Amino acid sequence: MVDRLANSEANSKRIAVVESCFGTAGQPLAIPGRVLIGEGVLTKLCRKKPKARQFFLFNDILVYGNIVIQKKKYNKQHIIPLESVTIDTVPDEGDLRNGWLIKTPTKSFAVYAATATEKSEWMNHIGKCVEDLLQKSGKTPTGEHAAVWVPDSEASVCMRCQKVKFTPVSRRHHCRKCGFVVCGPCSEKKYLLPSQSSKPVRVCEYCFLQLTAGSLAPRSDSISRPGSKFHSNNLSDDEDEDDSSD
């Protein structure tokens, strides 16, 4: 079915509509062989709180963005190659139901559908697309993925030292290796995680020690530098990294 739709006029028109909704800020999506499988609104568990996001599943990529005007305008386009995606179901908890994890080497997060049926359809279609891509390319599924960030609301104190309480002064930070919410003193180190960034990123003390164990030349530096006016506990993750709040 996907092969039949690949060069159809209807498919081309559907992809053109998606491109127009993202406007000039979005990347071109129409390439030979690409098929728009489906689309819908999912609740993405972001750092601050769950937020509605528009998702588009193609046979080779997953695209999502912020909803400005439903079915008319979206911004902050994100494109995830499906070859690098693995998915896992998330148990229902409170108001967060019908969820699953989308995991990639660069970024991982949880999303929630409106119904169990919708969740099943999304997971089945994503899984089939990934399976077909890997089969065609001969590649093996990726074994590495970025940590899913623990939402701010789930941590009133540092998840490492269990001592520092978060306040407007003692800000929350996220370790890029384990995803824990940690205080400034517990995350003063940086380490190069090539799958996530070309520059060293913030990691907690525990992960830093694990990463550098046995390493002769750890690829890292300290966030706080001597003589600097910069204080790590006054910097939020929103300032650490663009889009970290999403």
mmCIF file of N, CA and C in Angstrom, residues 96-223:
data_model
loop_
_atom_site.group_PDB
_atom_site.id
_atom_site.type_symbol
_atom_site.label_atom_id
_atom_site.label_comp_id
_atom_site.label_asym_id
_atom_site.label_seq_id
_atom_site.Cartn_x
_atom_site.Cartn_y
_atom_site.Cartn_z
ATOM 1 N N LEU A 96 -2.722 10.602 33.144
ATOM 2 C CA LEU A 96 -1.877 10.274 31.998
ATOM 3 C C LEU A 96 -2.125 8.826 31.593
ATOM 4 N N ARG A 97 -2.885 8.655 30.514
ATOM 5 C CA ARG A 97 -3.275 7.332 30.064
ATOM 6 C C ARG A 97 -3.002 7.173 28.565
ATOM 7 N N ASN A 98 -2.895 5.938 28.128
ATOM 8 C CA ASN A 98 -2.705 5.613 26.712
ATOM 9 C C ASN A 98 -1.401 6.186 26.163
ATOM 10 N N GLY A 99 -0.327 6.004 26.923
ATOM 11 C CA GLY A 99 0.947 6.584 26.525
ATOM 12 C C GLY A 99 1.989 5.569 26.084
ATOM 13 N N TRP A 100 3.011 6.099 25.424
ATOM 14 C CA TRP A 100 4.170 5.284 25.053
ATOM 15 C C TRP A 100 5.389 6.190 24.906
ATOM 16 N N LEU A 101 6.559 5.568 24.933
ATOM 17 C CA LEU A 101 7.810 6.303 24.802
ATOM 18 C C LEU A 101 8.286 6.271 23.361
ATOM 19 N N ILE A 102 8.740 7.404 22.881
ATOM 20 C CA ILE A 102 9.426 7.504 21.595
ATOM 21 C C ILE A 102 10.889 7.772 21.922
ATOM 22 N N LYS A 103 11.750 6.795 21.634
ATOM 23 C CA LYS A 103 13.144 6.885 22.057
ATOM 24 C C LYS A 103 14.081 6.921 20.844
ATOM 25 N N THR A 104 14.999 7.894 20.877
ATOM 26 C CA THR A 104 16.014 8.002 19.830
ATOM 27 C C THR A 104 17.349 8.321 20.501
ATOM 28 N N PRO A 105 18.465 8.154 19.799
ATOM 29 C CA PRO A 105 19.770 8.487 20.390
ATOM 30 C C PRO A 105 19.886 9.958 20.769
ATOM 31 N N THR A 106 19.134 10.826 20.079
ATOM 32 C CA THR A 106 19.243 12.268 20.302
ATOM 33 C C THR A 106 18.282 12.782 21.367
ATOM 34 N N LYS A 107 17.052 12.266 21.356
ATOM 35 C CA LYS A 107 16.026 12.765 22.260
ATOM 36 C C LYS A 107 14.968 11.695 22.483
ATOM 37 N N SER A 108 14.483 11.584 23.702
ATOM 38 C CA SER A 108 13.440 10.613 24.025
ATOM 39 C C SER A 108 12.357 11.301 24.854
ATOM 40 N N PHE A 109 11.100 10.906 24.632
ATOM 41 C CA PHE A 109 10.014 11.540 25.370
ATOM 42 C C PHE A 109 8.780 10.646 25.337
ATOM 43 N N ALA A 110 7.822 10.974 26.212
ATOM 44 C CA ALA A 110 6.563 10.230 26.282
ATOM 45 C C ALA A 110 5.451 11.020 25.604
ATOM 46 N N VAL A 111 4.560 10.292 24.941
ATOM 47 C CA VAL A 111 3.375 10.908 24.344
ATOM 48 C C VAL A 111 2.148 10.105 24.763
ATOM 49 N N TYR A 112 0.993 10.769 24.728
ATOM 50 C CA TYR A 112 -0.255 10.133 25.166
ATOM 51 C C TYR A 112 -1.348 10.390 24.134
ATOM 52 N N ALA A 113 -2.100 9.331 23.803
ATOM 53 C CA ALA A 113 -3.219 9.438 22.875
ATOM 54 C C ALA A 113 -4.518 9.617 23.656
ATOM 55 N N ALA A 114 -5.565 10.002 22.951
ATOM 56 C CA ALA A 114 -6.856 10.240 23.604
ATOM 57 C C ALA A 114 -7.531 8.941 24.022
ATOM 58 N N THR A 115 -7.288 7.865 23.268
ATOM 59 C CA THR A 115 -7.934 6.584 23.562
ATOM 60 C C THR A 115 -6.938 5.439 23.423
ATOM 61 N N ALA A 116 -7.290 4.282 23.983
ATOM 62 C CA ALA A 116 -6.445 3.087 23.880
ATOM 63 C C ALA A 116 -6.343 2.628 22.425
ATOM 64 N N THR A 117 -7.423 2.765 21.687
ATOM 65 C CA THR A 117 -7.421 2.374 20.271
ATOM 66 C C THR A 117 -6.456 3.235 19.467
ATOM 67 N N GLU A 118 -6.500 4.542 19.739
ATOM 68 C CA GLU A 118 -5.601 5.465 19.038
ATOM 69 C C GLU A 118 -4.150 5.145 19.370
ATOM 70 N N LYS A 119 -3.874 4.848 20.632
ATOM 71 C CA LYS A 119 -2.516 4.463 21.039
ATOM 72 C C LYS A 119 -2.060 3.237 20.274
ATOM 73 N N SER A 120 -2.917 2.222 20.217
ATOM 74 C CA SER A 120 -2.581 0.981 19.534
ATOM 75 C C SER A 120 -2.283 1.217 18.052
ATOM 76 N N GLU A 121 -3.093 2.062 17.414
ATOM 77 C CA GLU A 121 -2.894 2.352 15.994
ATOM 78 C C GLU A 121 -1.574 3.075 15.751
ATOM 79 N N TRP A 122 -1.287 4.075 16.585
ATOM 80 C CA TRP A 122 -0.032 4.808 16.442
ATOM 81 C C TRP A 122 1.169 3.873 16.621
ATOM 82 N N MET A 123 1.142 3.070 17.686
ATOM 83 C CA MET A 123 2.282 2.197 17.963
ATOM 84 C C MET A 123 2.450 1.145 16.872
ATOM 85 N N ASN A 124 1.348 0.601 16.377
ATOM 86 C CA ASN A 124 1.431 -0.403 15.314
ATOM 87 C C ASN A 124 1.991 0.176 14.025
ATOM 88 N N HIS A 125 1.521 1.375 13.660
ATOM 89 C CA HIS A 125 1.989 1.997 12.423
ATOM 90 C C HIS A 125 3.458 2.413 12.526
ATOM 91 N N ILE A 126 3.843 2.985 13.659
ATOM 92 C CA ILE A 126 5.251 3.373 13.839
ATOM 93 C C ILE A 126 6.142 2.128 13.795
ATOM 94 N N GLY A 127 5.731 1.100 14.525
ATOM 95 C CA GLY A 127 6.515 -0.135 14.557
ATOM 96 C C GLY A 127 6.683 -0.750 13.181
ATOM 97 N N LYS A 128 5.597 -0.753 12.367
ATOM 98 C CA LYS A 128 5.662 -1.318 11.012
ATOM 99 C C LYS A 128 6.587 -0.495 10.123
ATOM 100 N N CYS A 129 6.513 0.836 10.229
ATOM 101 C CA CYS A 129 7.385 1.699 9.418
ATOM 102 C C CYS A 129 8.852 1.475 9.766
ATOM 103 N N VAL A 130 9.155 1.389 11.045
ATOM 104 C CA VAL A 130 10.539 1.156 11.486
ATOM 105 C C VAL A 130 11.023 -0.206 10.988
ATOM 106 N N GLU A 131 10.178 -1.217 11.137
ATOM 107 C CA GLU A 131 10.528 -2.574 10.690
ATOM 108 C C GLU A 131 10.826 -2.603 9.196
ATOM 109 N N ASP A 132 9.969 -1.959 8.395
ATOM 110 C CA ASP A 132 10.169 -1.934 6.941
ATOM 111 C C ASP A 132 11.454 -1.205 6.569
ATOM 112 N N LEU A 133 11.726 -0.086 7.236
ATOM 113 C CA LEU A 133 12.944 0.679 6.945
ATOM 114 C C LEU A 133 14.195 -0.130 7.245
ATOM 115 N N LEU A 134 14.215 -0.773 8.402
ATOM 116 C CA LEU A 134 15.386 -1.561 8.790
ATOM 117 C C LEU A 134 15.572 -2.760 7.865
ATOM 118 N N GLN A 135 14.460 -3.342 7.442
ATOM 119 C CA GLN A 135 14.532 -4.487 6.537
ATOM 120 C C GLN A 135 15.116 -4.078 5.179
ATOM 121 N N LYS A 136 14.689 -2.934 4.686
ATOM 122 C CA LYS A 136 15.182 -2.450 3.393
ATOM 123 C C LYS A 136 16.649 -2.041 3.453
ATOM 124 N N SER A 137 17.050 -1.437 4.567
ATOM 125 C CA SER A 137 18.421 -0.932 4.692
ATOM 126 C C SER A 137 19.405 -1.997 5.163
ATOM 127 N N GLY A 138 18.885 -3.065 5.788
ATOM 128 C CA GLY A 138 19.769 -4.098 6.319
ATOM 129 C C GLY A 138 20.419 -3.704 7.634
ATOM 130 N N LYS A 139 19.989 -2.573 8.201
ATOM 131 C CA LYS A 139 20.560 -2.100 9.460
ATOM 132 C C LYS A 139 19.915 -2.820 10.636
ATOM 133 N N THR A 140 20.577 -2.763 11.777
ATOM 134 C CA THR A 140 20.028 -3.343 12.999
ATOM 135 C C THR A 140 19.430 -2.235 13.862
ATOM 136 N N PRO A 141 18.427 -2.545 14.685
ATOM 137 C CA PRO A 141 17.826 -1.518 15.548
ATOM 138 C C PRO A 141 18.877 -0.872 16.454
ATOM 139 N N THR A 142 18.732 0.414 16.678
ATOM 140 C CA THR A 142 19.684 1.106 17.536
ATOM 141 C C THR A 142 19.528 0.658 18.983
ATOM 142 N N GLY A 143 20.663 0.466 19.653
ATOM 143 C CA GLY A 143 20.608 0.027 21.044
ATOM 144 C C GLY A 143 20.757 1.176 22.017
ATOM 145 N N GLU A 144 21.118 2.343 21.503
ATOM 146 C CA GLU A 144 21.359 3.511 22.357
ATOM 147 C C GLU A 144 20.237 4.524 22.186
ATOM 148 N N HIS A 145 19.803 5.097 23.297
ATOM 149 C CA HIS A 145 18.812 6.172 23.205
ATOM 150 C C HIS A 145 19.018 7.160 24.340
ATOM 151 N N ALA A 146 18.614 8.397 24.099
ATOM 152 C CA ALA A 146 18.732 9.437 25.121
ATOM 153 C C ALA A 146 17.756 9.149 26.257
ATOM 154 N N ALA A 147 18.099 9.597 27.446
ATOM 155 C CA ALA A 147 17.222 9.395 28.603
ATOM 156 C C ALA A 147 15.952 10.221 28.464
ATOM 157 N N VAL A 148 14.864 9.668 28.961
ATOM 158 C CA VAL A 148 13.608 10.427 29.033
ATOM 159 C C VAL A 148 13.692 11.328 30.254
ATOM 160 N N TRP A 149 13.494 12.630 30.065
ATOM 161 C CA TRP A 149 13.608 13.564 31.183
ATOM 162 C C TRP A 149 12.460 13.393 32.174
ATOM 163 N N VAL A 150 12.790 13.389 33.441
ATOM 164 C CA VAL A 150 11.778 13.397 34.495
ATOM 165 C C VAL A 150 11.161 14.798 34.533
ATOM 166 N N PRO A 151 9.834 14.931 34.473
ATOM 167 C CA PRO A 151 9.211 16.260 34.509
ATOM 168 C C PRO A 151 9.550 17.013 35.792
ATOM 169 N N ASP A 152 9.646 18.317 35.692
ATOM 170 C CA ASP A 152 9.956 19.166 36.856
ATOM 171 C C ASP A 152 9.024 18.897 38.030
ATOM 172 N N SER A 153 7.739 18.686 37.721
ATOM 173 C CA SER A 153 6.734 18.547 38.775
ATOM 174 C C SER A 153 6.929 17.311 39.638
ATOM 175 N N GLU A 154 7.723 16.350 39.162
ATOM 176 C CA GLU A 154 7.917 15.113 39.901
ATOM 177 C C GLU A 154 9.090 15.186 40.875
ATOM 178 N N ALA A 155 9.743 16.329 40.941
ATOM 179 C CA ALA A 155 10.903 16.442 41.832
ATOM 180 C C ALA A 155 10.878 17.776 42.573
ATOM 181 N N SER A 156 10.598 17.735 43.871
ATOM 182 C CA SER A 156 10.641 18.948 44.689
ATOM 183 C C SER A 156 12.023 19.131 45.308
ATOM 184 N N VAL A 157 12.801 18.028 45.355
ATOM 185 C CA VAL A 157 14.184 18.085 45.826
ATOM 186 C C VAL A 157 15.067 17.391 44.805
ATOM 187 N N CYS A 158 16.368 17.649 44.879
ATOM 188 C CA CYS A 158 17.348 17.041 43.974
ATOM 189 C C CYS A 158 17.254 15.517 44.049
ATOM 190 N N MET A 159 17.168 14.865 42.901
ATOM 191 C CA MET A 159 17.023 13.424 42.860
ATOM 192 C C MET A 159 18.334 12.688 43.114
ATOM 193 N N ARG A 160 19.437 13.411 43.217
ATOM 194 C CA ARG A 160 20.727 12.784 43.527
ATOM 195 C C ARG A 160 21.093 12.952 44.999
ATOM 196 N N CYS A 161 21.230 14.187 45.460
ATOM 197 C CA CYS A 161 21.653 14.392 46.855
ATOM 198 C C CYS A 161 20.493 14.262 47.839
ATOM 199 N N GLN A 162 19.258 14.414 47.339
ATOM 200 C CA GLN A 162 18.062 14.324 48.178
ATOM 201 C C GLN A 162 18.027 15.386 49.283
ATOM 202 N N LYS A 163 18.795 16.449 49.104
ATOM 203 C CA LYS A 163 18.900 17.477 50.140
ATOM 204 C C LYS A 163 18.416 18.843 49.659
ATOM 205 N N VAL A 164 18.891 19.255 48.517
ATOM 206 C CA VAL A 164 18.577 20.599 48.025
ATOM 207 C C VAL A 164 17.122 20.675 47.560
ATOM 208 N N LYS A 165 16.367 21.613 48.138
ATOM 209 C CA LYS A 165 14.990 21.849 47.722
ATOM 210 C C LYS A 165 14.982 22.896 46.614
ATOM 211 N N PHE A 166 14.167 22.669 45.601
ATOM 212 C CA PHE A 166 14.119 23.588 44.481
ATOM 213 C C PHE A 166 13.266 24.805 44.814
ATOM 214 N N THR A 167 13.808 25.973 44.504
ATOM 215 C CA THR A 167 13.155 27.260 44.744
ATOM 216 C C THR A 167 13.433 28.144 43.538
ATOM 217 N N PRO A 168 12.881 29.363 43.488
ATOM 218 C CA PRO A 168 13.224 30.267 42.384
ATOM 219 C C PRO A 168 14.720 30.562 42.306
ATOM 220 N N VAL A 169 15.440 30.378 43.420
ATOM 221 C CA VAL A 169 16.886 30.612 43.426
ATOM 222 C C VAL A 169 17.643 29.321 43.110
ATOM 223 N N SER A 170 17.255 28.232 43.770
ATOM 224 C CA SER A 170 17.867 26.927 43.504
ATOM 225 C C SER A 170 17.083 26.251 42.383
ATOM 226 N N ARG A 171 17.563 26.441 41.170
ATOM 227 C CA ARG A 171 16.804 26.008 40.002
ATOM 228 C C ARG A 171 16.980 24.530 39.691
ATOM 229 N N ARG A 172 16.037 23.986 38.965
ATOM 230 C CA ARG A 172 16.107 22.600 38.506
ATOM 231 C C ARG A 172 16.979 22.501 37.254
ATOM 232 N N HIS A 173 17.705 21.419 37.161
ATOM 233 C CA HIS A 173 18.487 21.106 35.968
ATOM 234 C C HIS A 173 18.245 19.649 35.613
ATOM 235 N N HIS A 174 18.529 19.284 34.391
ATOM 236 C CA HIS A 174 18.374 17.893 33.971
ATOM 237 C C HIS A 174 19.709 17.312 33.529
ATOM 238 N N CYS A 175 20.023 16.130 34.047
ATOM 239 C CA CYS A 175 21.184 15.393 33.570
ATOM 240 C C CYS A 175 20.834 14.817 32.205
ATOM 241 N N ARG A 176 21.687 15.062 31.216
ATOM 242 C CA ARG A 176 21.415 14.574 29.858
ATOM 243 C C ARG A 176 21.681 13.079 29.715
ATOM 244 N N LYS A 177 22.327 12.486 30.685
ATOM 245 C CA LYS A 177 22.607 11.053 30.599
ATOM 246 C C LYS A 177 21.496 10.206 31.231
ATOM 247 N N CYS A 178 21.037 10.587 32.448
ATOM 248 C CA CYS A 178 20.042 9.777 33.141
ATOM 249 C C CYS A 178 18.647 10.400 33.132
ATOM 250 N N GLY A 179 18.549 11.715 32.838
ATOM 251 C CA GLY A 179 17.257 12.386 32.789
ATOM 252 C C GLY A 179 16.737 12.847 34.136
ATOM 253 N N PHE A 180 17.511 12.643 35.221
ATOM 254 C CA PHE A 180 17.073 13.043 36.555
ATOM 255 C C PHE A 180 17.017 14.558 36.688
ATOM 256 N N VAL A 181 16.143 15.031 37.582
ATOM 257 C CA VAL A 181 16.096 16.442 37.944
ATOM 258 C C VAL A 181 17.072 16.647 39.093
ATOM 259 N N VAL A 182 18.067 17.497 38.879
ATOM 260 C CA VAL A 182 19.140 17.643 39.865
ATOM 261 C C VAL A 182 19.427 19.115 40.156
ATOM 262 N N CYS A 183 20.093 19.351 41.267
ATOM 263 C CA CYS A 183 20.455 20.724 41.657
ATOM 264 C C CYS A 183 21.753 21.148 40.967
ATOM 265 N N GLY A 184 22.082 22.423 41.070
ATOM 266 C CA GLY A 184 23.300 22.950 40.465
ATOM 267 C C GLY A 184 24.564 22.263 40.948
ATOM 268 N N PRO A 185 24.770 22.161 42.288
ATOM 269 C CA PRO A 185 25.988 21.515 42.796
ATOM 270 C C PRO A 185 26.126 20.055 42.365
ATOM 271 N N CYS A 186 25.027 19.374 42.124
ATOM 272 C CA CYS A 186 25.083 17.963 41.706
ATOM 273 C C CYS A 186 25.238 17.806 40.191
ATOM 274 N N SER A 187 25.282 18.933 39.472
ATOM 275 C CA SER A 187 25.394 18.838 38.008
ATOM 276 C C SER A 187 26.337 19.903 37.462
ATOM 277 N N GLU A 188 27.483 20.039 38.102
ATOM 278 C CA GLU A 188 28.439 21.057 37.680
ATOM 279 C C GLU A 188 29.364 20.596 36.558
ATOM 280 N N LYS A 189 29.268 19.340 36.175
ATOM 281 C CA LYS A 189 30.146 18.803 35.144
ATOM 282 C C LYS A 189 29.438 18.745 33.790
ATOM 283 N N LYS A 190 30.249 18.731 32.754
ATOM 284 C CA LYS A 190 29.751 18.506 31.403
ATOM 285 C C LYS A 190 30.526 17.349 30.790
ATOM 286 N N TYR A 191 29.866 16.651 29.873
ATOM 287 C CA TYR A 191 30.511 15.520 29.212
ATOM 288 C C TYR A 191 29.996 15.432 27.783
ATOM 289 N N LEU A 192 30.872 15.033 26.878
ATOM 290 C CA LEU A 192 30.492 14.946 25.470
ATOM 291 C C LEU A 192 29.710 13.658 25.205
ATOM 292 N N LEU A 193 28.437 13.826 24.875
ATOM 293 C CA LEU A 193 27.588 12.707 24.460
ATOM 294 C C LEU A 193 27.310 12.920 22.974
ATOM 295 N N PRO A 194 28.138 12.349 22.089
ATOM 296 C CA PRO A 194 28.079 12.656 20.652
ATOM 297 C C PRO A 194 26.710 12.473 20.008
ATOM 298 N N SER A 195 25.926 11.537 20.496
ATOM 299 C CA SER A 195 24.609 11.312 19.880
ATOM 300 C C SER A 195 23.636 12.442 20.184
ATOM 301 N N GLN A 196 23.927 13.223 21.250
ATOM 302 C CA GLN A 196 23.019 14.297 21.642
ATOM 303 C C GLN A 196 23.494 15.680 21.216
ATOM 304 N N SER A 197 24.804 15.883 21.184
ATOM 305 C CA SER A 197 25.318 17.219 20.887
ATOM 306 C C SER A 197 26.780 17.137 20.472
ATOM 307 N N SER A 198 27.212 18.126 19.695
ATOM 308 C CA SER A 198 28.621 18.201 19.306
ATOM 309 C C SER A 198 29.448 18.878 20.394
ATOM 310 N N LYS A 199 28.751 19.409 21.410
ATOM 311 C CA LYS A 199 29.427 20.059 22.528
ATOM 312 C C LYS A 199 29.136 19.297 23.822
ATOM 313 N N PRO A 200 30.019 19.398 24.820
ATOM 314 C CA PRO A 200 29.744 18.749 26.116
ATOM 315 C C PRO A 200 28.437 19.260 26.713
ATOM 316 N N VAL A 201 27.673 18.362 27.298
ATOM 317 C CA VAL A 201 26.378 18.713 27.873
ATOM 318 C C VAL A 201 26.369 18.432 29.369
ATOM 319 N N ARG A 202 25.398 19.029 30.065
ATOM 320 C CA ARG A 202 25.299 18.889 31.509
ATOM 321 C C ARG A 202 24.993 17.441 31.918
ATOM 322 N N VAL A 203 25.774 16.937 32.869
ATOM 323 C CA VAL A 203 25.505 15.615 33.443
ATOM 324 C C VAL A 203 25.635 15.712 34.955
ATOM 325 N N CYS A 204 24.943 14.828 35.661
ATOM 326 C CA CYS A 204 25.049 14.834 37.124
ATOM 327 C C CYS A 204 26.363 14.198 37.554
ATOM 328 N N GLU A 205 26.728 14.395 38.809
ATOM 329 C CA GLU A 205 28.001 13.892 39.328
ATOM 330 C C GLU A 205 28.087 12.369 39.217
ATOM 331 N N TYR A 206 26.966 11.695 39.507
ATOM 332 C CA TYR A 206 26.959 10.236 39.455
ATOM 333 C C TYR A 206 27.257 9.741 38.040
ATOM 334 N N CYS A 207 26.562 10.297 37.035
ATOM 335 C CA CYS A 207 26.777 9.873 35.652
ATOM 336 C C CYS A 207 28.165 10.259 35.165
ATOM 337 N N PHE A 208 28.662 11.413 35.617
ATOM 338 C CA PHE A 208 30.000 11.839 35.220
ATOM 339 C C PHE A 208 31.039 10.822 35.676
ATOM 340 N N LEU A 209 30.905 10.363 36.909
ATOM 341 C CA LEU A 209 31.845 9.368 37.426
ATOM 342 C C LEU A 209 31.735 8.055 36.662
ATOM 343 N N GLN A 210 30.509 7.666 36.314
ATOM 344 C CA GLN A 210 30.315 6.442 35.545
ATOM 345 C C GLN A 210 30.915 6.573 34.143
ATOM 346 N N LEU A 211 30.719 7.736 33.527
ATOM 347 C CA LEU A 211 31.204 7.963 32.169
ATOM 348 C C LEU A 211 32.724 8.034 32.099
ATOM 349 N N THR A 212 33.341 8.589 33.128
ATOM 350 C CA THR A 212 34.794 8.783 33.104
ATOM 351 C C THR A 212 35.561 7.644 33.756
ATOM 352 N N ALA A 213 34.874 6.660 34.287
ATOM 353 C CA ALA A 213 35.563 5.533 34.941
ATOM 354 C C ALA A 213 36.450 4.821 33.923
ATOM 355 N N GLY A 214 37.736 4.795 34.234
ATOM 356 C CA GLY A 214 38.685 4.113 33.353
ATOM 357 C C GLY A 214 39.133 4.952 32.179
ATOM 358 N N SER A 215 38.625 6.176 32.076
ATOM 359 C CA SER A 215 39.018 7.040 30.963
ATOM 360 C C SER A 215 40.258 7.827 31.327
ATOM 361 N N LEU A 216 41.261 7.840 30.432
ATOM 362 C CA LEU A 216 42.494 8.571 30.702
ATOM 363 C C LEU A 216 42.317 10.063 30.495
ATOM 364 N N ALA A 217 41.463 10.414 29.556
ATOM 365 C CA ALA A 217 41.255 11.838 29.250
ATOM 366 C C ALA A 217 39.771 12.107 29.111
ATOM 367 N N PRO A 218 39.073 12.297 30.212
ATOM 368 C CA PRO A 218 37.632 12.536 30.139
ATOM 369 C C PRO A 218 37.307 13.762 29.315
ATOM 370 N N ARG A 219 36.329 13.610 28.432
ATOM 371 C CA ARG A 219 35.936 14.724 27.564
ATOM 372 C C ARG A 219 34.895 15.542 28.286
ATOM 373 N N SER A 220 35.344 16.431 29.132
ATOM 374 C CA SER A 220 34.393 17.158 29.963
ATOM 375 C C SER A 220 34.972 18.492 30.379
ATOM 376 N N ASP A 221 34.128 19.295 30.998
ATOM 377 C CA ASP A 221 34.585 20.493 31.662
ATOM 378 C C ASP A 221 33.572 20.851 32.720
ATOM 379 N N SER A 222 33.919 21.791 33.581
ATOM 380 C CA SER A 222 33.020 22.203 34.644
ATOM 381 C C SER A 222 32.162 23.347 34.159
ATOM 382 N N ILE A 223 30.916 23.361 34.569
ATOM 383 C CA ILE A 223 30.022 24.450 34.169
ATOM 384 C C ILE A 223 30.455 25.762 34.815
#
